Each structure stands twice: as structure tokens, then as C-alpha cells.
Amino acid sequence: MSNHGFATRAIHAGQAPDPSTGAIMTPIYQTSTYVQTSPGEFIQNYDYSRSANPTRTALEANIASLEGGKHGIAFASGVASLAACIHLLKTGDHVLLCDDVYGGTFRMFNNVFNQLGIEFSRVDMTNLDATRAAMTNKTKLVWLETPTNPTLKVIDIAAVAQIAHDGGALCVADNTFASPYLQNPLALGADIVSHSCTKYLGGHSDLVGGILVVKNRELADRLYYVQNAVGAVPAPMDCFLLLRSTKTLHVRMDRHCSNAETIADWLTQRSEIDRVIYPGLESHPQHNIAAKQMRGFGGMITMTLKGGLPASRKFLESLKIFSLAESLGGVESLVEHPAIMTHASVDADKRAALGIDDGLVRLSCGIEDGSDLIADLEQALDAAAKA
């Protein structure tokens, strides 16, 4: 369905009515094993559900289509997707990581794979000269997020992919914050695109999952091998829920974006806030890059409150519609404190260097009525100002 529009592919790609019953929804194939017609002869190549499951196959094809790729490889979580990429490497290889990433990504490199001899270093990938200089003859993987978590830096995917390829490395782009609706890294030169499906792809805060999408068949086969060998695969029910969710991704993302744009503009007028970071604001340092490679600016806003931890704590405790919780991308609005919550695993000095201080708050703008969200933020800011 590559010649169809995004909305059509979101609803139909990878899925067809069940031939045995005509069911419009892909069934939940809740089975661990499959009958063989003769030893080693499988019906439609299914033998064991760790290796493949029809519900997962439909999901993988659906998201691959949305990302403009050919092969989707689904996992039980976003960090399981990350781990699969690192399993492509060997002891002594080097990974170049963008400096501002999800805390769990940093933890994986720093505390899990680093001790196995896979080295990594971090660089501000908004600085292309610094990125180029950070490449080594051992660099085999360049990992970037854009927009980054939580400071919403926007990285030029095409430029960084070219730097990676010039150095003989693969380029992986974590597209979780943007979603396939707003940005397609494969079209910009990335070799692998990664998602935490828990976020916008799932969109309803009721599942955990991850996926990788690639164009190259050989690379896909290597990742399928890791998927099967390591076995961190999603359950059929989670795949079914994700297929339900991708059908409305385009509708949800439009509302996430419109709410965030309105809220970001409003926040810039508030005296209680030192800084509002949103790629859609012309004040954002990489606004022009975002406008070039994204079709919308997303639903995430980061802001720094005056008054440090006491003010931010009172603000967070006073919100009524925004829920204080980790994660993002659900239909409901969420808010969190990165230094204490999602990025607590990052060393304090590294957090400080990135600007992740006690006044930093991250908003995930949901799809509620925008006026209600602004009213909620207003009463919480008023409460914080009195703290």
C-alpha cells in the first residue's frame, strides 16, 4: 500500500479481513505453537510464537508501512528494541550517542552493555562538527533521538546519517517523540528507526512495546535473528492493541500538536516560567531544522519554572487534569519531573550539563479540550507562585 496516504495505510496496511470468518479486525492468535503438516513443513511458515505470530506479523507490516520501511521487527518494550540494535555489535565496538536521551537508553549503554566491552561516548549532535570529531575507527553505531528527551533538541537526521555512513557506521534514529505521522527518519538516511510503542503508537497508556523498522533485507534478517534468539517479543494481545491504536494515530497526533502549540504559546507569556522549549516556537534553537524534517512539532513541551524544586513540586502537586506520571504520548495529559523521575539514572553532573535541573518540568499534552488544559496549568502556576 505504499502509494496510499498515511491515514489509509494506518487503517489497512498489513491487515486484511480474516479469510476463514471475514472478521474485519486481525484476530488475536493466542497460541504458542502451530501444527506442522510433516516434520519441518509449516503452514505459512509459522512454527512457534516466539519466532512469529500472525497478529505480530500484521503489526510489523503496519508500522513498517507507516515509517516508509519494508521490514518491522517488534519487541516487548522500547528498551528491548534498543538492546536488539546493540546485539548487532561485538566487544570493542564503539557507539556514538546523542547527549540528551531517555534515561533508560543511557542506563542500557552505561550499566549493561558497557561492562560487556561495548564502548560509548556522548556528543551534542546539534553540533555537526563535534559529532564528526567524535567518530572513531571503532564507531559502528550512531544513535540519536529527535526531538530529544527531555530538552527537545532537534537533530538534523540527514546530516548525522551522512556522518555515520562516512565513518562506516549504522545510523539509528529513535522516532518516539515525533511518531511516523510527523517524521520518517528512513527517508532522511537513517538505517534503523526505533520506537517505544508504549508512547504515541500505543497512545492509550495501556501497553508496553517497541519496534524497529528498516529498509534493507540483510539488516532486517540480522535483527529478526536477534528477535527470535533473545526472545523479548510482544504478546499477541499487545500486538492487537497496537493495531487498534495505529488506526487513529493521525487523528490523535493532529490534536496532540494543536494543543501543544496553543499551550506553548500561552506558557511563553507566564512570568513564573524562565524558559519554554517547544520545536514549534521560533525561539527554539533548531526550529528551522524541525520545520524542514517534521510535518508538525509534536505534543511534548519542556519548561523551566522559577523557584527550583519547591516551585516545581508545588506546581506538580497542584495539577488536576495533567496527571503526574512517567511515560508520555497517551490521550490523557501527563506531566513529570525529569531529574527525579525519568532521568534519575543519569548522573547529576551530566543532568546539570544538559540543563535538567530541579525547575525542569516535561509536559505531554493530551487530546483533551485545550482550554481546560490551560486552565489547569494556570491554577497550578498560581499555586506554585504562592509556595
PDB file of C-alpha atoms in Angstrom, residues 28-318:
ATOM      1  CA  ILE A  28      -5.599 -12.326  18.478  1.00  0.00           C
ATOM      2  CA  TYR A  29      -3.689 -15.510  17.712  1.00  0.00           C
ATOM      3  CA  GLN A  30      -3.338 -16.606  21.323  1.00  0.00           C
ATOM      4  CA  THR A  31      -1.237 -19.659  20.605  1.00  0.00           C
ATOM      5  CA  SER A  32       2.285 -20.739  21.468  1.00  0.00           C
ATOM      6  CA  THR A  33       2.756 -23.372  18.764  1.00  0.00           C
ATOM      7  CA  TYR A  34       1.449 -24.412  15.341  1.00  0.00           C
ATOM      8  CA  VAL A  35       0.637 -27.751  13.709  1.00  0.00           C
ATOM      9  CA  GLN A  36       3.106 -28.990  11.091  1.00  0.00           C
ATOM     10  CA  THR A  37       1.825 -30.928   8.094  1.00  0.00           C
ATOM     11  CA  SER A  38       5.011 -33.006   8.133  1.00  0.00           C
ATOM     12  CA  PRO A  39       8.208 -32.692  10.191  1.00  0.00           C
ATOM     13  CA  GLY A  40       9.736 -29.340   9.247  1.00  0.00           C
ATOM     14  CA  GLU A  41       6.843 -28.375   6.952  1.00  0.00           C
ATOM     15  CA  PHE A  42       4.956 -25.386   8.326  1.00  0.00           C
ATOM     16  CA  ILE A  43       1.663 -23.750   7.432  1.00  0.00           C
ATOM     17  CA  GLN A  44       2.538 -20.212   6.270  1.00  0.00           C
ATOM     18  CA  ASN A  45       5.974 -20.583   7.938  1.00  0.00           C
ATOM     19  CA  TYR A  46       4.593 -20.430  11.489  1.00  0.00           C
ATOM     20  CA  ASP A  47       6.059 -22.936  13.950  1.00  0.00           C
ATOM     21  CA  TYR A  48       6.406 -21.232  17.365  1.00  0.00           C
ATOM     22  CA  SER A  49       5.118 -17.866  18.568  1.00  0.00           C
ATOM     23  CA  ARG A  50       8.449 -16.572  19.827  1.00  0.00           C
ATOM     24  CA  SER A  51       9.632 -16.844  16.232  1.00  0.00           C
ATOM     25  CA  ALA A  52       6.482 -15.470  14.604  1.00  0.00           C
ATOM     26  CA  ASN A  53       2.820 -14.895  15.337  1.00  0.00           C
ATOM     27  CA  PRO A  54       0.183 -13.774  12.791  1.00  0.00           C
ATOM     28  CA  THR A  55      -1.016 -10.882  14.979  1.00  0.00           C
ATOM     29  CA  ARG A  56       2.569  -9.683  15.354  1.00  0.00           C
ATOM     30  CA  THR A  57       3.206 -10.117  11.646  1.00  0.00           C
ATOM     31  CA  ALA A  58       0.279  -7.792  10.882  1.00  0.00           C
ATOM     32  CA  LEU A  59       1.563  -5.219  13.368  1.00  0.00           C
ATOM     33  CA  GLU A  60       5.099  -5.316  11.991  1.00  0.00           C
ATOM     34  CA  ALA A  61       3.845  -4.803   8.438  1.00  0.00           C
ATOM     35  CA  ASN A  62       1.552  -1.982   9.509  1.00  0.00           C
ATOM     36  CA  ILE A  63       4.188   0.103  11.301  1.00  0.00           C
ATOM     37  CA  ALA A  64       6.796  -0.637   8.616  1.00  0.00           C
ATOM     38  CA  SER A  65       4.413   0.888   6.088  1.00  0.00           C
ATOM     39  CA  LEU A  66       3.823   3.970   8.246  1.00  0.00           C
ATOM     40  CA  GLU A  67       7.596   4.533   8.527  1.00  0.00           C
ATOM     41  CA  GLY A  68       8.199   4.030   4.808  1.00  0.00           C
ATOM     42  CA  GLY A  69      10.222   0.887   5.517  1.00  0.00           C
ATOM     43  CA  LYS A  70       9.976  -2.692   4.294  1.00  0.00           C
ATOM     44  CA  HIS A  71      10.524  -4.688   7.477  1.00  0.00           C
ATOM     45  CA  GLY A  72       9.217  -4.244  11.019  1.00  0.00           C
ATOM     46  CA  ILE A  73      10.659  -6.129  13.981  1.00  0.00           C
ATOM     47  CA  ALA A  74       8.520  -5.872  17.129  1.00  0.00           C
ATOM     48  CA  PHE A  75       9.664  -6.234  20.731  1.00  0.00           C
ATOM     49  CA  ALA A  76       8.206  -6.311  24.224  1.00  0.00           C
ATOM     50  CA  SER A  77       9.437  -2.782  25.063  1.00  0.00           C
ATOM     51  CA  GLY A  78      11.289   0.161  23.629  1.00  0.00           C
ATOM     52  CA  VAL A  79      14.477  -0.707  25.501  1.00  0.00           C
ATOM     53  CA  ALA A  80      14.242  -4.264  24.154  1.00  0.00           C
ATOM     54  CA  SER A  81      14.352  -2.698  20.673  1.00  0.00           C
ATOM     55  CA  LEU A  82      17.433  -0.740  21.713  1.00  0.00           C
ATOM     56  CA  ALA A  83      19.080  -3.889  23.085  1.00  0.00           C
ATOM     57  CA  ALA A  84      18.470  -5.688  19.786  1.00  0.00           C
ATOM     58  CA  CYS A  85      20.393  -2.963  17.952  1.00  0.00           C
ATOM     59  CA  ILE A  86      23.306  -3.257  20.376  1.00  0.00           C
ATOM     60  CA  HIS A  87      23.308  -7.030  19.847  1.00  0.00           C
ATOM     61  CA  LEU A  88      24.455  -6.282  16.299  1.00  0.00           C
ATOM     62  CA  LEU A  89      27.776  -5.205  17.832  1.00  0.00           C
ATOM     63  CA  LYS A  90      30.703  -7.019  19.421  1.00  0.00           C
ATOM     64  CA  THR A  91      33.183  -6.335  22.210  1.00  0.00           C
ATOM     65  CA  GLY A  92      35.432  -3.410  21.320  1.00  0.00           C
ATOM     66  CA  ASP A  93      32.899  -1.664  19.101  1.00  0.00           C
ATOM     67  CA  HIS A  94      32.009   1.947  19.840  1.00  0.00           C
ATOM     68  CA  VAL A  95      28.608   3.657  19.849  1.00  0.00           C
ATOM     69  CA  LEU A  96      28.198   7.401  19.431  1.00  0.00           C
ATOM     70  CA  LEU A  97      25.169   8.526  21.399  1.00  0.00           C
ATOM     71  CA  CYS A  98      23.477  11.927  21.360  1.00  0.00           C
ATOM     72  CA  ASP A  99      23.966  13.676  24.685  1.00  0.00           C
ATOM     73  CA  ASP A 100      20.302  14.149  25.580  1.00  0.00           C
ATOM     74  CA  VAL A 101      18.457  10.825  25.564  1.00  0.00           C
ATOM     75  CA  TYR A 102      15.848   8.971  27.573  1.00  0.00           C
ATOM     76  CA  GLY A 103      17.347   7.923  30.911  1.00  0.00           C
ATOM     77  CA  GLY A 104      16.694   4.241  30.178  1.00  0.00           C
ATOM     78  CA  THR A 105      18.718   4.500  26.976  1.00  0.00           C
ATOM     79  CA  PHE A 106      21.672   5.937  28.877  1.00  0.00           C
ATOM     80  CA  ARG A 107      21.284   3.263  31.576  1.00  0.00           C
ATOM     81  CA  MET A 108      21.380   0.498  28.961  1.00  0.00           C
ATOM     82  CA  PHE A 109      24.628   1.755  27.448  1.00  0.00           C
ATOM     83  CA  ASN A 110      26.264   2.764  30.728  1.00  0.00           C
ATOM     84  CA  ASN A 111      25.276  -0.043  33.091  1.00  0.00           C
ATOM     85  CA  VAL A 112      24.535  -3.064  30.883  1.00  0.00           C
ATOM     86  CA  PHE A 113      26.482  -3.136  27.632  1.00  0.00           C
ATOM     87  CA  ASN A 114      29.443  -1.016  28.733  1.00  0.00           C
ATOM     88  CA  GLN A 115      30.515  -3.758  31.138  1.00  0.00           C
ATOM     89  CA  LEU A 116      30.470  -6.212  28.225  1.00  0.00           C
ATOM     90  CA  GLY A 117      33.081  -4.187  26.365  1.00  0.00           C
ATOM     91  CA  ILE A 118      30.838  -2.196  24.030  1.00  0.00           C
ATOM     92  CA  GLU A 119      32.071   1.356  24.455  1.00  0.00           C
ATOM     93  CA  PHE A 120      30.060   4.528  24.011  1.00  0.00           C
ATOM     94  CA  SER A 121      30.508   8.253  24.160  1.00  0.00           C
ATOM     95  CA  ARG A 122      28.075  11.151  24.054  1.00  0.00           C
ATOM     96  CA  VAL A 123      28.062  14.251  21.929  1.00  0.00           C
ATOM     97  CA  ASP A 124      25.743  17.172  21.236  1.00  0.00           C
ATOM     98  CA  MET A 125      24.522  16.139  17.790  1.00  0.00           C
ATOM     99  CA  THR A 126      23.087  19.570  17.102  1.00  0.00           C
ATOM    100  CA  ASN A 127      26.788  20.443  16.632  1.00  0.00           C
ATOM    101  CA  LEU A 128      27.757  18.639  13.430  1.00  0.00           C
ATOM    102  CA  ASP A 129      31.461  19.470  13.709  1.00  0.00           C
ATOM    103  CA  ALA A 130      31.570  17.994  17.211  1.00  0.00           C
ATOM    104  CA  THR A 131      29.651  14.950  16.001  1.00  0.00           C
ATOM    105  CA  ARG A 132      32.078  14.387  13.149  1.00  0.00           C
ATOM    106  CA  ALA A 133      35.046  14.777  15.506  1.00  0.00           C
ATOM    107  CA  ALA A 134      33.584  12.266  17.967  1.00  0.00           C
ATOM    108  CA  MET A 135      33.568   9.454  15.406  1.00  0.00           C
ATOM    109  CA  THR A 136      36.349   6.876  15.841  1.00  0.00           C
ATOM    110  CA  ASN A 137      37.600   3.984  13.740  1.00  0.00           C
ATOM    111  CA  LYS A 138      35.703   1.713  16.153  1.00  0.00           C
ATOM    112  CA  THR A 139      32.364   3.516  15.805  1.00  0.00           C
ATOM    113  CA  LYS A 140      29.844   1.044  14.397  1.00  0.00           C
ATOM    114  CA  LEU A 141      26.584   2.644  15.527  1.00  0.00           C
ATOM    115  CA  VAL A 142      25.366   6.234  15.804  1.00  0.00           C
ATOM    116  CA  TRP A 143      22.264   6.567  17.969  1.00  0.00           C
ATOM    117  CA  LEU A 144      20.151   9.712  18.008  1.00  0.00           C
ATOM    118  CA  GLU A 145      16.806  10.871  19.335  1.00  0.00           C
ATOM    119  CA  THR A 146      14.964  13.778  17.808  1.00  0.00           C
ATOM    120  CA  PRO A 147      13.278  15.592  19.390  1.00  0.00           C
ATOM    121  CA  THR A 148      15.386  14.557  22.371  1.00  0.00           C
ATOM    122  CA  ASN A 149      14.151  13.602  25.811  1.00  0.00           C
ATOM    123  CA  PRO A 150      13.644  15.784  27.781  1.00  0.00           C
ATOM    124  CA  THR A 151      15.219  19.005  26.443  1.00  0.00           C
ATOM    125  CA  LEU A 152      13.656  18.652  22.971  1.00  0.00           C
ATOM    126  CA  LYS A 153      16.785  19.280  20.927  1.00  0.00           C
ATOM    127  CA  VAL A 154      16.133  18.745  17.221  1.00  0.00           C
ATOM    128  CA  ILE A 155      18.893  16.886  15.393  1.00  0.00           C
ATOM    129  CA  ASP A 156      19.397  17.080  11.636  1.00  0.00           C
ATOM    130  CA  ILE A 157      18.815  13.418  10.782  1.00  0.00           C
ATOM    131  CA  ALA A 158      20.103  13.609   7.200  1.00  0.00           C
ATOM    132  CA  ALA A 159      23.326  15.312   8.260  1.00  0.00           C
ATOM    133  CA  VAL A 160      24.067  12.925  11.129  1.00  0.00           C
ATOM    134  CA  ALA A 161      23.215   9.886   8.995  1.00  0.00           C
ATOM    135  CA  GLN A 162      25.738  11.085   6.426  1.00  0.00           C
ATOM    136  CA  ILE A 163      28.390  11.480   9.135  1.00  0.00           C
ATOM    137  CA  ALA A 164      27.659   7.941  10.339  1.00  0.00           C
ATOM    138  CA  HIS A 165      27.877   6.483   6.835  1.00  0.00           C
ATOM    139  CA  ASP A 166      31.066   8.384   6.058  1.00  0.00           C
ATOM    140  CA  GLY A 167      32.551   6.647   9.100  1.00  0.00           C
ATOM    141  CA  GLY A 168      31.246   3.215   8.138  1.00  0.00           C
ATOM    142  CA  ALA A 169      28.629   3.132  10.919  1.00  0.00           C
ATOM    143  CA  LEU A 170      24.903   2.436  11.016  1.00  0.00           C
ATOM    144  CA  CYS A 171      22.583   5.283  11.994  1.00  0.00           C
ATOM    145  CA  VAL A 172      19.669   4.548  14.327  1.00  0.00           C
ATOM    146  CA  ALA A 173      17.018   7.220  14.938  1.00  0.00           C
ATOM    147  CA  ASP A 174      14.655   6.985  17.895  1.00  0.00           C
ATOM    148  CA  ASN A 175      11.453   8.474  16.480  1.00  0.00           C
ATOM    149  CA  THR A 176       9.309   8.011  19.592  1.00  0.00           C
ATOM    150  CA  PHE A 177       8.602  11.693  20.297  1.00  0.00           C
ATOM    151  CA  ALA A 178       7.644  12.507  16.713  1.00  0.00           C
ATOM    152  CA  SER A 179       5.852   9.300  15.636  1.00  0.00           C
ATOM    153  CA  PRO A 180       5.726   8.158  11.987  1.00  0.00           C
ATOM    154  CA  TYR A 181       2.995  10.697  11.329  1.00  0.00           C
ATOM    155  CA  LEU A 182       5.298  13.659  11.893  1.00  0.00           C
ATOM    156  CA  GLN A 183       8.712  12.353  10.838  1.00  0.00           C
ATOM    157  CA  ASN A 184      10.235   9.483   8.832  1.00  0.00           C
ATOM    158  CA  PRO A 185      13.961   9.035   9.550  1.00  0.00           C
ATOM    159  CA  LEU A 186      14.449   6.289   6.952  1.00  0.00           C
ATOM    160  CA  ALA A 187      13.591   8.772   4.212  1.00  0.00           C
ATOM    161  CA  LEU A 188      16.287  11.066   5.629  1.00  0.00           C
ATOM    162  CA  GLY A 189      19.028   8.445   5.523  1.00  0.00           C
ATOM    163  CA  ALA A 190      18.759   6.562   8.822  1.00  0.00           C
ATOM    164  CA  ASP A 191      19.313   2.803   8.595  1.00  0.00           C
ATOM    165  CA  ILE A 192      17.044   1.854  11.503  1.00  0.00           C
ATOM    166  CA  VAL A 193      14.152   3.704  13.092  1.00  0.00           C
ATOM    167  CA  SER A 194      13.210   2.809  16.660  1.00  0.00           C
ATOM    168  CA  HIS A 195      10.027   3.410  18.642  1.00  0.00           C
ATOM    169  CA  SER A 196       8.811   2.883  22.128  1.00  0.00           C
ATOM    170  CA  CYS A 197       5.323   1.765  21.081  1.00  0.00           C
ATOM    171  CA  THR A 198       4.248   2.472  24.649  1.00  0.00           C
ATOM    172  CA  LYS A 199       4.040   6.140  23.722  1.00  0.00           C
ATOM    173  CA  TYR A 200       2.259   7.699  20.707  1.00  0.00           C
ATOM    174  CA  LEU A 201       1.921   4.499  18.686  1.00  0.00           C
ATOM    175  CA  GLY A 202       0.020   2.853  21.549  1.00  0.00           C
ATOM    176  CA  GLY A 203      -1.481   6.149  22.607  1.00  0.00           C
ATOM    177  CA  HIS A 204      -3.763   4.894  25.386  1.00  0.00           C
ATOM    178  CA  SER A 205      -1.365   4.150  28.263  1.00  0.00           C
ATOM    179  CA  ASP A 206      -2.412   0.506  28.336  1.00  0.00           C
ATOM    180  CA  LEU A 207       0.522  -1.400  26.830  1.00  0.00           C
ATOM    181  CA  VAL A 208       4.311  -1.574  26.652  1.00  0.00           C
ATOM    182  CA  GLY A 209       6.104  -2.337  23.401  1.00  0.00           C
ATOM    183  CA  GLY A 210       8.858  -1.460  20.967  1.00  0.00           C
ATOM    184  CA  ILE A 211       9.616  -1.805  17.264  1.00  0.00           C
ATOM    185  CA  LEU A 212      12.443  -1.353  14.778  1.00  0.00           C
ATOM    186  CA  VAL A 213      11.846  -0.581  11.100  1.00  0.00           C
ATOM    187  CA  VAL A 214      14.393  -0.960   8.293  1.00  0.00           C
ATOM    188  CA  LYS A 215      14.514  -0.982   4.516  1.00  0.00           C
ATOM    189  CA  ASN A 216      17.486  -3.306   3.981  1.00  0.00           C
ATOM    190  CA  ARG A 217      16.677  -7.030   3.878  1.00  0.00           C
ATOM    191  CA  GLU A 218      20.077  -8.194   5.146  1.00  0.00           C
ATOM    192  CA  LEU A 219      19.891  -5.859   8.131  1.00  0.00           C
ATOM    193  CA  ALA A 220      16.325  -6.969   8.789  1.00  0.00           C
ATOM    194  CA  ASP A 221      17.402 -10.616   8.810  1.00  0.00           C
ATOM    195  CA  ARG A 222      20.075  -9.866  11.394  1.00  0.00           C
ATOM    196  CA  LEU A 223      17.518  -8.135  13.607  1.00  0.00           C
ATOM    197  CA  TYR A 224      14.930 -10.913  13.117  1.00  0.00           C
ATOM    198  CA  TYR A 225      17.590 -13.365  14.254  1.00  0.00           C
ATOM    199  CA  VAL A 226      18.179 -11.354  17.444  1.00  0.00           C
ATOM    200  CA  GLN A 227      14.434 -11.013  17.993  1.00  0.00           C
ATOM    201  CA  ASN A 228      14.000 -14.799  17.865  1.00  0.00           C
ATOM    202  CA  ALA A 229      17.218 -15.735  19.661  1.00  0.00           C
ATOM    203  CA  VAL A 230      16.828 -13.322  22.578  1.00  0.00           C
ATOM    204  CA  GLY A 231      13.052 -13.632  22.670  1.00  0.00           C
ATOM    205  CA  ALA A 232      11.916 -10.253  24.007  1.00  0.00           C
ATOM    206  CA  VAL A 233       8.771 -10.340  21.862  1.00  0.00           C
ATOM    207  CA  PRO A 234       5.380  -8.731  22.470  1.00  0.00           C
ATOM    208  CA  ALA A 235       2.352 -10.824  23.385  1.00  0.00           C
ATOM    209  CA  PRO A 236      -0.420 -11.257  20.779  1.00  0.00           C
ATOM    210  CA  MET A 237      -2.836  -9.172  22.850  1.00  0.00           C
ATOM    211  CA  ASP A 238      -0.390  -6.257  22.955  1.00  0.00           C
ATOM    212  CA  CYS A 239       0.066  -6.512  19.176  1.00  0.00           C
ATOM    213  CA  PHE A 240      -3.711  -6.438  18.752  1.00  0.00           C
ATOM    214  CA  LEU A 241      -3.987  -3.343  20.957  1.00  0.00           C
ATOM    215  CA  LEU A 242      -1.257  -1.618  18.951  1.00  0.00           C
ATOM    216  CA  LEU A 243      -3.042  -2.393  15.686  1.00  0.00           C
ATOM    217  CA  ARG A 244      -6.161  -0.827  17.179  1.00  0.00           C
ATOM    218  CA  SER A 245      -4.136   2.225  18.129  1.00  0.00           C
ATOM    219  CA  THR A 246      -2.284   2.883  14.879  1.00  0.00           C
ATOM    220  CA  LYS A 247      -5.642   3.203  13.128  1.00  0.00           C
ATOM    221  CA  THR A 248      -6.187   6.527  14.889  1.00  0.00           C
ATOM    222  CA  LEU A 249      -2.581   7.744  15.103  1.00  0.00           C
ATOM    223  CA  HIS A 250      -3.037  10.502  12.515  1.00  0.00           C
ATOM    224  CA  VAL A 251      -6.178  11.845  14.192  1.00  0.00           C
ATOM    225  CA  ARG A 252      -4.624  11.790  17.650  1.00  0.00           C
ATOM    226  CA  MET A 253      -1.356  13.406  16.558  1.00  0.00           C
ATOM    227  CA  ASP A 254      -3.155  16.329  14.940  1.00  0.00           C
ATOM    228  CA  ARG A 255      -4.845  17.061  18.284  1.00  0.00           C
ATOM    229  CA  HIS A 256      -1.668  16.491  20.323  1.00  0.00           C
ATOM    230  CA  CYS A 257       0.120  19.009  18.101  1.00  0.00           C
ATOM    231  CA  SER A 258      -2.607  21.653  18.108  1.00  0.00           C
ATOM    232  CA  ASN A 259      -2.958  21.501  21.895  1.00  0.00           C
ATOM    233  CA  ALA A 260       0.805  21.692  22.424  1.00  0.00           C
ATOM    234  CA  GLU A 261       1.208  24.628  20.057  1.00  0.00           C
ATOM    235  CA  THR A 262      -1.523  26.587  21.848  1.00  0.00           C
ATOM    236  CA  ILE A 263      -0.158  25.736  25.294  1.00  0.00           C
ATOM    237  CA  ALA A 264       3.437  26.565  24.348  1.00  0.00           C
ATOM    238  CA  ASP A 265       2.394  29.989  23.100  1.00  0.00           C
ATOM    239  CA  TRP A 266       0.433  30.598  26.297  1.00  0.00           C
ATOM    240  CA  LEU A 267       3.291  29.483  28.552  1.00  0.00           C
ATOM    241  CA  THR A 268       5.685  31.989  26.980  1.00  0.00           C
ATOM    242  CA  GLN A 269       3.517  34.752  28.463  1.00  0.00           C
ATOM    243  CA  ARG A 270       3.781  33.467  32.038  1.00  0.00           C
ATOM    244  CA  SER A 271       6.149  35.283  34.367  1.00  0.00           C
ATOM    245  CA  GLU A 272       6.595  32.181  36.567  1.00  0.00           C
ATOM    246  CA  ILE A 273       8.499  30.411  33.786  1.00  0.00           C
ATOM    247  CA  ASP A 274      12.107  31.057  32.827  1.00  0.00           C
ATOM    248  CA  ARG A 275      12.062  29.169  29.543  1.00  0.00           C
ATOM    249  CA  VAL A 276       9.640  27.264  27.313  1.00  0.00           C
ATOM    250  CA  ILE A 277      11.135  24.679  24.956  1.00  0.00           C
ATOM    251  CA  TYR A 278       8.951  23.579  22.032  1.00  0.00           C
ATOM    252  CA  PRO A 279      10.169  22.927  18.467  1.00  0.00           C
ATOM    253  CA  GLY A 280       7.259  24.892  17.059  1.00  0.00           C
ATOM    254  CA  LEU A 281       8.355  28.125  18.732  1.00  0.00           C
ATOM    255  CA  GLU A 282      10.591  30.346  16.633  1.00  0.00           C
ATOM    256  CA  SER A 283      12.699  30.814  19.769  1.00  0.00           C
ATOM    257  CA  HIS A 284      13.684  27.139  19.663  1.00  0.00           C
ATOM    258  CA  PRO A 285      17.376  26.904  18.591  1.00  0.00           C
ATOM    259  CA  GLN A 286      16.631  24.265  15.959  1.00  0.00           C
ATOM    260  CA  HIS A 287      13.200  25.485  14.876  1.00  0.00           C
ATOM    261  CA  ASN A 288      14.251  25.662  11.218  1.00  0.00           C
ATOM    262  CA  ILE A 289      15.518  22.069  11.230  1.00  0.00           C
ATOM    263  CA  ALA A 290      12.267  20.915  12.820  1.00  0.00           C
ATOM    264  CA  ALA A 291      10.285  22.758  10.160  1.00  0.00           C
ATOM    265  CA  LYS A 292      12.383  21.077   7.480  1.00  0.00           C
ATOM    266  CA  GLN A 293      12.201  17.458   8.619  1.00  0.00           C
ATOM    267  CA  MET A 294       8.928  17.301  10.577  1.00  0.00           C
ATOM    268  CA  ARG A 295       5.327  17.675   9.419  1.00  0.00           C
ATOM    269  CA  GLY A 296       4.263  19.006  12.828  1.00  0.00           C
ATOM    270  CA  PHE A 297       6.015  19.866  16.062  1.00  0.00           C
ATOM    271  CA  GLY A 298       4.622  17.197  18.384  1.00  0.00           C
ATOM    272  CA  GLY A 299       2.839  17.103  21.710  1.00  0.00           C
ATOM    273  CA  MET A 300       5.799  17.490  24.083  1.00  0.00           C
ATOM    274  CA  ILE A 301       6.744  20.708  25.896  1.00  0.00           C
ATOM    275  CA  THR A 302       9.558  21.230  28.380  1.00  0.00           C
ATOM    276  CA  MET A 303       9.705  24.280  30.618  1.00  0.00           C
ATOM    277  CA  THR A 304      11.810  25.614  33.464  1.00  0.00           C
ATOM    278  CA  LEU A 305       9.968  27.088  36.434  1.00  0.00           C
ATOM    279  CA  LYS A 306      11.434  29.867  38.525  1.00  0.00           C
ATOM    280  CA  GLY A 307      11.906  28.851  42.131  1.00  0.00           C
ATOM    281  CA  GLY A 308      13.563  25.478  41.556  1.00  0.00           C
ATOM    282  CA  LEU A 309      12.342  22.321  43.281  1.00  0.00           C
ATOM    283  CA  PRO A 310       9.906  23.938  45.764  1.00  0.00           C
ATOM    284  CA  ALA A 311       8.056  25.710  42.962  1.00  0.00           C
ATOM    285  CA  SER A 312       8.083  22.754  40.583  1.00  0.00           C
ATOM    286  CA  ARG A 313       6.957  20.360  43.334  1.00  0.00           C
ATOM    287  CA  LYS A 314       4.030  22.600  44.293  1.00  0.00           C
ATOM    288  CA  PHE A 315       3.128  23.032  40.621  1.00  0.00           C
ATOM    289  CA  LEU A 316       3.143  19.273  40.020  1.00  0.00           C
ATOM    290  CA  GLU A 317       1.127  18.560  43.146  1.00  0.00           C
ATOM    291  CA  SER A 318      -1.499  21.174  42.219  1.00  0.00           C
TER     292      SER A 318
END
